[in-house]
Amino acid sequence: MKSVTLLALLAVSGLLVGCSSSTSVSEDIVARVNAREITSAEVEKLYQARINGAPQLPTAEESQALKFQLLSQMIDDEILLQMAASAGMNATDAEVDTKYTDLKSQYTEEQFQQMLQQQKVKPEDIKADMRKNLTLEKLITKEITSRINVSEAEIADVYAKNKESFNLPEGYHLQWIMVTPGAGQVTNAKKDDAKTPTEAQSKAARLLRDIQGGQDFALVARDWSEDPDSAPKGGDLSFRSLEDLEKIDPKLKAAVQRLKVGESSPLIETMYGYHIVKLLERDPGGQKDLSNAQVQAQIRQAIFSQKEQMLRAVFSEVSRNNAQVKNYLAERLLETGGKSAPAPGAAKTEAKPEEKKDDSKAVAPVPTATEKQEE
């Protein structure tokens, strides 16, 4: 009698396999956030953009996992976008147009059209993404960033507990420009990438002439450097010790040691490509006191980032608690043991007998809050 009662309760609760609410929802709908439905086409579009240019297409299992992750992020974003709309914080057309104009100004018209073609996007896609990110940024700034406070007591406490880590070796504040001999990730403003050793050598020599001709080092680095981390920051590497430089390549260490503050190096060839280095300032090292502005700024930023990361996660979780969310894709994956259901609109006619021999070719492969923000 007790087992019958338990089965009845499970059935009423919708916990029995096959009794999920997803069975009554169209396959085209993969989630619902309050009254807003998210379609499989929306997930597919984001998925295609994510794997565009990937050297190898994901397996069926990897594809499902990635789509599930993307949908989870879309749900989180949709919750926040609805909150922003209710608070009247949607990005304006003027803000989007300004952002779009700034982006286009980094390219010639020919380069911009080429970028659109390579990324398989339209201008309206870019503007829609900008609108979403600008709106989320407004909400995050109001609800999280503006509320974070880092006190002097907190800074002093972190310093006291980590004082030995501020006993630093001699440091060199550097900027650099790097040009690699092969295709790779490009984050420079010109979206330019030397793809062969010959192209790399020619490009590096041209950039050196620009620097020697008086062009601003940071501007040249931002526009043309192929180091994905430092290019957006004008080539700034912050402070590096001689030991750090030697680990990259002894030639860099030797070149920096010969530089005076404000000077730029000649072309340096390493196993990674070609480099031009500029010495901005030299720090003698030793134990840094809490009164040091650089130490304070470093600790303040570390505390701020830690608080922001935690509050973002908390805010997202609380927002989800207050929303009505149904992830139908998750339910379907659970029901099928992780196997994907046929895509909506797929051909319903059976393949001919001879076409069933290779199922791997019968199905075409289906192509990171905000930063974040880094992330």
mmCIF file of C-alpha atoms in Angstrom:
data_model
loop_
_atom_site.group_PDB
_atom_site.id
_atom_site.type_symbol
_atom_site.label_atom_id
_atom_site.label_comp_id
_atom_site.label_asym_id
_atom_site.label_seq_id
_atom_site.Cartn_x
_atom_site.Cartn_y
_atom_site.Cartn_z
ATOM 1 C CA MET A 1 0.000 0.000 0.000
ATOM 2 C CA LYS A 2 2.808 2.344 0.843
ATOM 3 C CA SER A 3 4.536 1.741 -2.534
ATOM 4 C CA VAL A 4 1.323 2.605 -4.375
ATOM 5 C CA THR A 5 1.031 5.834 -2.443
ATOM 6 C CA LEU A 6 4.662 6.722 -3.222
ATOM 7 C CA LEU A 7 4.144 6.106 -6.936
ATOM 8 C CA ALA A 8 1.076 8.272 -6.896
ATOM 9 C CA LEU A 9 2.940 11.095 -5.204
ATOM 10 C CA LEU A 10 5.788 10.874 -7.706
ATOM 11 C CA ALA A 11 3.347 10.958 -10.591
ATOM 12 C CA VAL A 12 1.572 14.014 -9.197
ATOM 13 C CA SER A 13 4.922 15.738 -8.646
ATOM 14 C CA GLY A 14 5.934 15.110 -12.244
ATOM 15 C CA LEU A 15 9.041 13.213 -11.153
ATOM 16 C CA LEU A 16 8.375 10.021 -13.055
ATOM 17 C CA VAL A 17 10.350 9.722 -16.286
ATOM 18 C CA GLY A 18 8.099 10.493 -19.208
ATOM 19 C CA CYS A 19 5.755 12.727 -17.194
ATOM 20 C CA SER A 20 7.765 15.913 -17.678
ATOM 21 C CA SER A 21 6.003 19.091 -18.733
ATOM 22 C CA SER A 22 8.261 19.183 -21.791
ATOM 23 C CA THR A 23 6.109 16.520 -23.437
ATOM 24 C CA SER A 24 3.328 19.064 -23.967
ATOM 25 C CA VAL A 25 5.618 21.780 -25.321
ATOM 26 C CA SER A 26 6.677 22.165 -28.941
ATOM 27 C CA GLU A 27 10.162 20.862 -29.748
ATOM 28 C CA ASP A 28 10.907 24.355 -31.080
ATOM 29 C CA ILE A 29 10.696 25.728 -27.526
ATOM 30 C CA VAL A 30 13.726 24.861 -25.387
ATOM 31 C CA ALA A 31 13.060 27.118 -22.390
ATOM 32 C CA ARG A 32 10.649 29.630 -20.938
ATOM 33 C CA VAL A 33 11.636 32.562 -18.723
ATOM 34 C CA ASN A 34 8.495 34.055 -17.218
ATOM 35 C CA ALA A 35 6.389 34.706 -20.352
ATOM 36 C CA ARG A 36 9.319 34.762 -22.790
ATOM 37 C CA GLU A 37 10.025 31.608 -24.796
ATOM 38 C CA ILE A 38 13.526 30.738 -26.003
ATOM 39 C CA THR A 39 13.545 28.751 -29.235
ATOM 40 C CA SER A 40 15.901 26.106 -30.539
ATOM 41 C CA ALA A 41 16.679 28.444 -33.447
ATOM 42 C CA GLU A 42 18.047 31.057 -31.035
ATOM 43 C CA VAL A 43 20.301 28.492 -29.375
ATOM 44 C CA GLU A 44 21.372 27.183 -32.764
ATOM 45 C CA LYS A 45 22.342 30.666 -33.945
ATOM 46 C CA LEU A 46 24.500 31.270 -30.873
ATOM 47 C CA TYR A 47 25.983 27.789 -31.186
ATOM 48 C CA GLN A 48 26.947 28.335 -34.830
ATOM 49 C CA ALA A 49 28.620 31.618 -33.920
ATOM 50 C CA ARG A 50 30.546 29.941 -31.097
ATOM 51 C CA ILE A 51 32.044 27.162 -33.232
ATOM 52 C CA ASN A 52 32.550 29.284 -36.353
ATOM 53 C CA GLY A 53 36.192 28.962 -37.366
ATOM 54 C CA ALA A 54 36.890 26.100 -34.969
ATOM 55 C CA PRO A 55 39.601 23.781 -36.342
ATOM 56 C CA GLN A 56 37.469 20.729 -35.588
ATOM 57 C CA LEU A 57 33.716 20.294 -35.301
ATOM 58 C CA PRO A 58 32.461 19.003 -31.944
ATOM 59 C CA THR A 59 31.182 15.469 -31.540
ATOM 60 C CA ALA A 60 27.453 14.879 -31.000
ATOM 61 C CA GLU A 61 28.015 14.669 -27.231
ATOM 62 C CA GLU A 62 30.160 17.817 -27.178
ATOM 63 C CA SER A 63 27.560 19.587 -29.283
ATOM 64 C CA GLN A 64 24.783 18.759 -26.842
ATOM 65 C CA ALA A 65 26.882 19.813 -23.846
ATOM 66 C CA LEU A 66 27.769 23.141 -25.461
ATOM 67 C CA LYS A 67 24.160 23.856 -26.424
ATOM 68 C CA PHE A 68 23.047 23.102 -22.876
ATOM 69 C CA GLN A 69 25.686 25.509 -21.487
ATOM 70 C CA LEU A 70 24.713 28.213 -23.975
ATOM 71 C CA LEU A 71 21.031 27.852 -23.115
ATOM 72 C CA SER A 72 21.789 28.135 -19.388
ATOM 73 C CA GLN A 73 23.626 31.384 -20.054
ATOM 74 C CA MET A 74 20.785 32.621 -22.279
ATOM 75 C CA ILE A 75 18.319 31.943 -19.458
ATOM 76 C CA ASP A 76 20.450 33.880 -16.952
ATOM 77 C CA ASP A 77 20.826 36.771 -19.394
ATOM 78 C CA GLU A 78 17.100 36.815 -20.174
ATOM 79 C CA ILE A 79 16.231 37.054 -16.481
ATOM 80 C CA LEU A 80 18.531 40.057 -16.094
ATOM 81 C CA LEU A 81 17.329 41.675 -19.337
ATOM 82 C CA GLN A 82 13.739 41.465 -18.122
ATOM 83 C CA MET A 83 14.776 43.047 -14.824
ATOM 84 C CA ALA A 84 16.564 45.842 -16.683
ATOM 85 C CA ALA A 85 13.527 46.460 -18.889
ATOM 86 C CA SER A 86 11.251 46.682 -15.841
ATOM 87 C CA ALA A 87 13.630 49.228 -14.306
ATOM 88 C CA GLY A 88 13.798 51.275 -17.516
ATOM 89 C CA MET A 89 17.478 50.578 -18.067
ATOM 90 C CA ASN A 90 17.406 49.306 -21.651
ATOM 91 C CA ALA A 91 20.235 50.624 -23.837
ATOM 92 C CA THR A 92 19.076 53.451 -26.104
ATOM 93 C CA ASP A 93 19.410 53.551 -29.894
ATOM 94 C CA ALA A 94 21.916 56.395 -29.523
ATOM 95 C CA GLU A 95 24.115 54.318 -27.185
ATOM 96 C CA VAL A 96 24.034 51.353 -29.553
ATOM 97 C CA ASP A 97 24.787 53.537 -32.589
ATOM 98 C CA THR A 98 27.784 55.095 -30.799
ATOM 99 C CA LYS A 99 29.151 51.667 -29.880
ATOM 100 C CA TYR A 100 28.623 50.415 -33.431
ATOM 101 C CA THR A 101 30.330 53.471 -34.933
ATOM 102 C CA ASP A 102 33.318 52.967 -32.618
ATOM 103 C CA LEU A 103 33.606 49.374 -33.792
ATOM 104 C CA LYS A 104 33.417 50.276 -37.486
ATOM 105 C CA SER A 105 36.032 53.013 -37.072
ATOM 106 C CA GLN A 106 38.629 50.313 -36.356
ATOM 107 C CA TYR A 107 38.294 48.955 -39.902
ATOM 108 C CA THR A 108 38.254 50.128 -43.466
ATOM 109 C CA GLU A 109 34.922 49.427 -45.162
ATOM 110 C CA GLU A 110 36.507 46.524 -47.016
ATOM 111 C CA GLN A 111 37.927 45.046 -43.807
ATOM 112 C CA PHE A 112 34.589 45.466 -42.035
ATOM 113 C CA GLN A 113 32.684 43.633 -44.756
ATOM 114 C CA GLN A 114 35.303 40.904 -44.688
ATOM 115 C CA MET A 115 34.896 40.560 -40.933
ATOM 116 C CA LEU A 116 31.116 40.228 -41.304
ATOM 117 C CA GLN A 117 31.601 37.534 -43.890
ATOM 118 C CA GLN A 118 34.157 35.606 -41.835
ATOM 119 C CA GLN A 119 32.036 35.661 -38.693
ATOM 120 C CA LYS A 120 28.830 35.036 -40.653
ATOM 121 C CA VAL A 121 26.977 37.895 -39.011
ATOM 122 C CA LYS A 122 24.946 40.879 -40.165
ATOM 123 C CA PRO A 123 25.146 44.452 -38.830
ATOM 124 C CA GLU A 124 21.802 43.972 -37.088
ATOM 125 C CA ASP A 125 23.223 40.921 -35.274
ATOM 126 C CA ILE A 126 26.126 42.990 -33.974
ATOM 127 C CA LYS A 127 23.801 45.799 -32.870
ATOM 128 C CA ALA A 128 21.483 43.359 -31.096
ATOM 129 C CA ASP A 129 24.427 41.894 -29.196
ATOM 130 C CA MET A 130 25.670 45.379 -28.313
ATOM 131 C CA ARG A 131 22.209 46.364 -27.070
ATOM 132 C CA LYS A 132 22.063 43.312 -24.823
ATOM 133 C CA ASN A 133 25.564 43.851 -23.405
ATOM 134 C CA LEU A 134 25.032 47.578 -22.806
ATOM 135 C CA THR A 135 21.750 46.858 -21.026
ATOM 136 C CA LEU A 136 23.301 44.175 -18.820
ATOM 137 C CA GLU A 137 26.206 46.500 -18.046
ATOM 138 C CA LYS A 138 23.778 49.164 -16.807
ATOM 139 C CA LEU A 139 22.018 46.680 -14.552
ATOM 140 C CA ILE A 140 25.235 45.196 -13.160
ATOM 141 C CA THR A 141 26.642 48.673 -12.495
ATOM 142 C CA LYS A 142 23.523 49.716 -10.592
ATOM 143 C CA GLU A 143 22.920 46.509 -8.669
ATOM 144 C CA ILE A 144 26.492 45.325 -8.030
ATOM 145 C CA THR A 145 29.431 47.543 -8.996
ATOM 146 C CA SER A 146 28.059 50.716 -7.424
ATOM 147 C CA ARG A 147 27.528 48.892 -4.124
ATOM 148 C CA ILE A 148 31.042 47.522 -3.734
ATOM 149 C CA ASN A 149 33.203 49.325 -1.210
ATOM 150 C CA VAL A 150 36.810 48.509 -0.367
ATOM 151 C CA SER A 151 37.869 50.010 2.937
ATOM 152 C CA GLU A 152 41.332 51.051 4.042
ATOM 153 C CA ALA A 153 41.042 48.520 6.871
ATOM 154 C CA GLU A 154 40.485 45.708 4.381
ATOM 155 C CA ILE A 155 43.519 46.789 2.367
ATOM 156 C CA ALA A 156 45.668 46.941 5.489
ATOM 157 C CA ASP A 157 44.468 43.496 6.584
ATOM 158 C CA VAL A 158 45.332 41.892 3.239
ATOM 159 C CA TYR A 159 48.737 43.563 3.250
ATOM 160 C CA ALA A 160 49.501 42.381 6.799
ATOM 161 C CA LYS A 161 48.634 38.788 5.895
ATOM 162 C CA ASN A 162 50.609 38.858 2.639
ATOM 163 C CA LYS A 163 53.447 41.245 3.431
ATOM 164 C CA GLU A 164 56.159 38.849 2.249
ATOM 165 C CA SER A 165 54.604 38.713 -1.220
ATOM 166 C CA PHE A 166 55.386 42.421 -1.617
ATOM 167 C CA ASN A 167 59.126 41.861 -1.192
ATOM 168 C CA LEU A 168 59.725 42.096 -4.915
ATOM 169 C CA PRO A 169 62.714 41.643 -7.225
ATOM 170 C CA GLU A 170 63.836 44.472 -9.484
ATOM 171 C CA GLY A 171 60.995 45.130 -11.906
ATOM 172 C CA TYR A 172 60.709 46.570 -15.380
ATOM 173 C CA HIS A 173 57.460 48.188 -16.513
ATOM 174 C CA LEU A 174 57.222 47.227 -20.166
ATOM 175 C CA GLN A 175 55.150 47.605 -23.269
ATOM 176 C CA TRP A 176 55.652 45.275 -26.180
ATOM 177 C CA ILE A 177 54.518 44.497 -29.667
ATOM 178 C CA MET A 178 54.488 40.864 -30.766
ATOM 179 C CA VAL A 179 54.078 39.523 -34.302
ATOM 180 C CA THR A 180 53.700 35.760 -34.670
ATOM 181 C CA PRO A 181 54.582 33.737 -37.792
ATOM 182 C CA GLY A 182 51.324 31.753 -37.851
ATOM 183 C CA ALA A 183 47.587 32.308 -37.674
ATOM 184 C CA GLY A 184 46.197 32.686 -34.166
ATOM 185 C CA GLN A 185 43.803 34.565 -31.903
ATOM 186 C CA VAL A 186 43.721 38.233 -32.847
ATOM 187 C CA THR A 187 42.462 40.973 -30.526
ATOM 188 C CA ASN A 188 44.171 44.023 -32.055
ATOM 189 C CA ALA A 189 42.032 46.911 -33.286
ATOM 190 C CA LYS A 190 42.860 46.296 -36.958
ATOM 191 C CA LYS A 191 42.055 42.565 -36.705
ATOM 192 C CA ASP A 192 45.334 42.008 -38.537
ATOM 193 C CA ASP A 193 47.247 38.726 -38.359
ATOM 194 C CA ALA A 194 50.482 37.746 -40.107
ATOM 195 C CA LYS A 195 49.993 34.157 -41.219
ATOM 196 C CA THR A 196 53.452 33.198 -42.502
ATOM 197 C CA PRO A 197 57.048 33.792 -41.323
ATOM 198 C CA THR A 198 57.653 36.098 -44.289
ATOM 199 C CA GLU A 199 54.538 38.144 -43.529
ATOM 200 C CA ALA A 200 55.506 38.311 -39.850
ATOM 201 C CA GLN A 201 59.020 39.589 -40.545
ATOM 202 C CA SER A 202 57.752 42.176 -43.012
ATOM 203 C CA LYS A 203 55.019 43.376 -40.666
ATOM 204 C CA ALA A 204 57.331 43.576 -37.639
ATOM 205 C CA ALA A 205 59.885 45.595 -39.628
ATOM 206 C CA ARG A 206 57.141 48.007 -40.730
ATOM 207 C CA LEU A 207 55.930 48.477 -37.151
ATOM 208 C CA LEU A 208 59.491 49.116 -35.971
ATOM 209 C CA ARG A 209 59.831 51.854 -38.604
ATOM 210 C CA ASP A 210 56.556 53.377 -37.391
ATOM 211 C CA ILE A 211 57.822 53.406 -33.792
ATOM 212 C CA GLN A 212 61.192 54.836 -34.776
ATOM 213 C CA GLY A 213 59.369 57.413 -36.880
ATOM 214 C CA GLY A 214 57.641 58.787 -33.796
ATOM 215 C CA GLN A 215 54.286 57.004 -33.767
ATOM 216 C CA ASP A 216 52.811 56.345 -30.316
ATOM 217 C CA PHE A 217 53.939 52.919 -29.097
ATOM 218 C CA ALA A 218 50.677 52.153 -27.270
ATOM 219 C CA LEU A 219 48.598 53.064 -30.314
ATOM 220 C CA VAL A 220 50.695 50.891 -32.652
ATOM 221 C CA ALA A 221 50.492 47.998 -30.183
ATOM 222 C CA ARG A 222 46.732 48.328 -29.819
ATOM 223 C CA ASP A 223 46.236 48.423 -33.594
ATOM 224 C CA TRP A 224 48.711 45.768 -34.743
ATOM 225 C CA SER A 225 50.237 43.620 -31.968
ATOM 226 C CA GLU A 226 49.291 39.931 -32.092
ATOM 227 C CA ASP A 227 49.584 39.251 -28.363
ATOM 228 C CA PRO A 228 45.918 38.607 -27.444
ATOM 229 C CA ASP A 229 46.409 39.624 -23.793
ATOM 230 C CA SER A 230 48.351 42.864 -24.082
ATOM 231 C CA ALA A 231 47.230 44.299 -27.449
ATOM 232 C CA PRO A 232 43.911 45.716 -26.146
ATOM 233 C CA LYS A 233 45.903 47.398 -23.342
ATOM 234 C CA GLY A 234 48.320 49.121 -25.710
ATOM 235 C CA GLY A 235 50.924 46.395 -25.245
ATOM 236 C CA ASP A 236 51.217 47.002 -21.488
ATOM 237 C CA LEU A 237 52.881 44.063 -19.703
ATOM 238 C CA SER A 238 52.950 45.786 -16.309
ATOM 239 C CA PHE A 239 56.081 45.066 -14.206
ATOM 240 C CA ARG A 240 58.180 42.029 -15.112
ATOM 241 C CA SER A 241 61.308 40.736 -13.446
ATOM 242 C CA LEU A 242 64.401 39.711 -15.375
ATOM 243 C CA GLU A 243 63.622 36.134 -14.350
ATOM 244 C CA ASP A 244 60.189 36.392 -15.962
ATOM 245 C CA LEU A 245 61.721 37.689 -19.173
ATOM 246 C CA GLU A 246 64.365 34.980 -19.266
ATOM 247 C CA LYS A 247 61.667 32.323 -19.011
ATOM 248 C CA ILE A 248 60.088 33.730 -22.168
ATOM 249 C CA ASP A 249 63.416 34.067 -23.972
ATOM 250 C CA PRO A 250 66.922 35.131 -22.829
ATOM 251 C CA LYS A 251 67.053 37.547 -25.767
ATOM 252 C CA LEU A 252 64.247 39.582 -24.225
ATOM 253 C CA LYS A 253 66.058 39.786 -20.898
ATOM 254 C CA ALA A 254 69.251 40.952 -22.599
ATOM 255 C CA ALA A 255 67.418 43.544 -24.689
ATOM 256 C CA VAL A 256 65.556 45.035 -21.707
ATOM 257 C CA GLN A 257 68.742 45.298 -19.641
ATOM 258 C CA ARG A 258 70.250 47.512 -22.333
ATOM 259 C CA LEU A 259 67.293 49.907 -22.478
ATOM 260 C CA LYS A 260 67.037 53.268 -20.766
ATOM 261 C CA VAL A 261 63.658 54.449 -19.500
ATOM 262 C CA GLY A 262 61.621 55.703 -22.461
ATOM 263 C CA GLU A 263 63.642 53.771 -25.054
ATOM 264 C CA SER A 264 62.372 51.105 -27.453
ATOM 265 C CA SER A 265 64.341 48.067 -28.548
ATOM 266 C CA PRO A 266 65.283 47.016 -32.063
ATOM 267 C CA LEU A 267 63.511 43.987 -33.507
ATOM 268 C CA ILE A 268 63.936 40.895 -31.284
ATOM 269 C CA GLU A 269 63.373 37.464 -32.812
ATOM 270 C CA THR A 270 62.396 34.606 -30.493
ATOM 271 C CA MET A 271 60.773 31.219 -30.903
ATOM 272 C CA TYR A 272 57.401 32.978 -30.596
ATOM 273 C CA GLY A 273 57.987 35.496 -33.377
ATOM 274 C CA TYR A 274 59.158 39.092 -33.484
ATOM 275 C CA HIS A 275 59.040 41.602 -30.624
ATOM 276 C CA ILE A 276 59.572 45.292 -30.011
ATOM 277 C CA VAL A 277 59.898 46.268 -26.341
ATOM 278 C CA LYS A 278 59.675 49.663 -24.656
ATOM 279 C CA LEU A 279 60.848 50.355 -21.092
ATOM 280 C CA LEU A 280 58.432 52.696 -19.305
ATOM 281 C CA GLU A 281 59.965 52.643 -15.817
ATOM 282 C CA ARG A 282 62.302 50.628 -13.611
ATOM 283 C CA ASP A 283 61.575 49.645 -10.016
ATOM 284 C CA PRO A 284 64.516 48.789 -7.739
ATOM 285 C CA GLY A 285 62.540 46.081 -5.952
ATOM 286 C CA GLY A 286 62.746 45.270 -2.249
ATOM 287 C CA GLN A 287 60.043 45.285 0.421
ATOM 288 C CA LYS A 288 57.133 47.505 -0.553
ATOM 289 C CA ASP A 289 55.322 49.355 2.209
ATOM 290 C CA LEU A 290 51.577 49.753 2.472
ATOM 291 C CA SER A 291 52.046 53.442 1.709
ATOM 292 C CA ASN A 292 53.184 52.508 -1.811
ATOM 293 C CA ALA A 293 50.482 53.630 -4.264
ATOM 294 C CA GLN A 294 51.074 50.652 -6.535
ATOM 295 C CA VAL A 295 50.693 48.205 -3.645
ATOM 296 C CA GLN A 296 47.453 49.852 -2.522
ATOM 297 C CA ALA A 297 46.043 49.854 -6.035
ATOM 298 C CA GLN A 298 46.932 46.194 -6.529
ATOM 299 C CA ILE A 299 45.311 45.099 -3.264
ATOM 300 C CA ARG A 300 42.243 47.280 -3.823
ATOM 301 C CA GLN A 301 41.688 45.777 -7.271
ATOM 302 C CA ALA A 302 42.114 42.231 -5.954
ATOM 303 C CA ILE A 303 39.551 42.794 -3.187
ATOM 304 C CA PHE A 304 37.158 44.540 -5.563
ATOM 305 C CA SER A 305 37.363 41.722 -8.114
ATOM 306 C CA GLN A 306 36.756 39.092 -5.442
ATOM 307 C CA LYS A 307 33.690 40.919 -4.153
ATOM 308 C CA GLU A 308 32.370 41.542 -7.643
ATOM 309 C CA GLN A 309 32.718 37.902 -8.648
ATOM 310 C CA MET A 310 30.872 36.741 -5.545
ATOM 311 C CA LEU A 311 28.111 39.341 -5.841
ATOM 312 C CA ARG A 312 27.560 38.595 -9.527
ATOM 313 C CA ALA A 313 26.996 34.931 -8.697
ATOM 314 C CA VAL A 314 24.711 35.802 -5.767
ATOM 315 C CA PHE A 315 22.729 38.357 -7.773
ATOM 316 C CA SER A 316 22.249 35.891 -10.630
ATOM 317 C CA GLU A 317 21.070 33.191 -8.218
ATOM 318 C CA VAL A 318 18.620 35.481 -6.394
ATOM 319 C CA SER A 319 17.295 36.757 -9.717
ATOM 320 C CA ARG A 320 16.712 33.187 -10.887
ATOM 321 C CA ASN A 321 14.892 32.400 -7.614
ATOM 322 C CA ASN A 322 12.459 35.238 -8.325
ATOM 323 C CA ALA A 323 11.799 34.167 -11.916
ATOM 324 C CA GLN A 324 9.641 31.415 -13.355
ATOM 325 C CA VAL A 325 12.036 29.292 -15.385
ATOM 326 C CA LYS A 326 11.469 26.069 -17.307
ATOM 327 C CA ASN A 327 14.407 24.473 -19.098
ATOM 328 C CA TYR A 328 12.724 22.047 -21.472
ATOM 329 C CA LEU A 329 15.976 21.071 -23.141
ATOM 330 C CA ALA A 330 17.293 19.851 -19.788
ATOM 331 C CA GLU A 331 14.152 17.788 -19.258
ATOM 332 C CA ARG A 332 14.394 16.229 -22.707
ATOM 333 C CA LEU A 333 18.052 15.372 -22.267
ATOM 334 C CA LEU A 334 17.271 13.725 -18.940
ATOM 335 C CA GLU A 335 14.407 11.737 -20.470
ATOM 336 C CA THR A 336 16.558 10.479 -23.349
ATOM 337 C CA GLY A 337 19.634 9.744 -21.280
ATOM 338 C CA GLY A 338 21.541 12.635 -22.818
ATOM 339 C CA LYS A 339 20.719 11.756 -26.422
ATOM 340 C CA SER A 340 19.631 14.614 -28.615
ATOM 341 C CA ALA A 341 16.186 14.704 -30.129
ATOM 342 C CA PRO A 342 15.857 15.316 -33.891
ATOM 343 C CA ALA A 343 16.158 18.970 -34.757
ATOM 344 C CA PRO A 344 12.823 20.698 -35.478
ATOM 345 C CA GLY A 345 12.130 20.774 -39.187
ATOM 346 C CA ALA A 346 14.372 17.820 -39.934
ATOM 347 C CA ALA A 347 13.391 15.659 -42.882
ATOM 348 C CA LYS A 348 10.751 13.112 -41.899
ATOM 349 C CA THR A 349 11.217 10.797 -44.884
ATOM 350 C CA GLU A 350 13.304 7.703 -44.321
ATOM 351 C CA ALA A 351 16.651 7.412 -46.047
ATOM 352 C CA LYS A 352 17.057 4.865 -48.789
ATOM 353 C CA PRO A 353 18.576 1.532 -47.695
ATOM 354 C CA GLU A 354 21.919 2.285 -49.281
ATOM 355 C CA GLU A 355 22.040 5.689 -47.529
ATOM 356 C CA LYS A 356 21.756 4.106 -44.067
ATOM 357 C CA LYS A 357 25.202 2.549 -44.191
ATOM 358 C CA ASP A 358 26.979 5.618 -42.819
ATOM 359 C CA ASP A 359 24.909 7.350 -40.163
ATOM 360 C CA SER A 360 27.812 9.616 -39.191
ATOM 361 C CA LYS A 361 27.546 11.373 -42.534
ATOM 362 C CA ALA A 362 23.757 11.355 -42.706
ATOM 363 C CA VAL A 363 23.495 13.984 -39.944
ATOM 364 C CA ALA A 364 25.134 17.339 -40.554
ATOM 365 C CA PRO A 365 27.114 18.662 -37.555
ATOM 366 C CA VAL A 366 25.303 21.462 -35.757
ATOM 367 C CA PRO A 367 27.784 24.340 -35.364
ATOM 368 C CA THR A 368 31.536 32.540 -22.889
ATOM 369 C CA ALA A 369 28.100 38.383 -18.556
ATOM 370 C CA THR A 370 27.870 40.469 -19.907
ATOM 371 C CA GLU A 371 31.956 39.751 -19.462
ATOM 372 C CA LYS A 372 33.006 38.238 -18.910
ATOM 373 C CA GLN A 373 33.341 39.973 -18.490
ATOM 374 C CA GLU A 374 36.140 39.034 -17.605
ATOM 375 C CA GLU A 375 34.272 37.585 -18.337
#
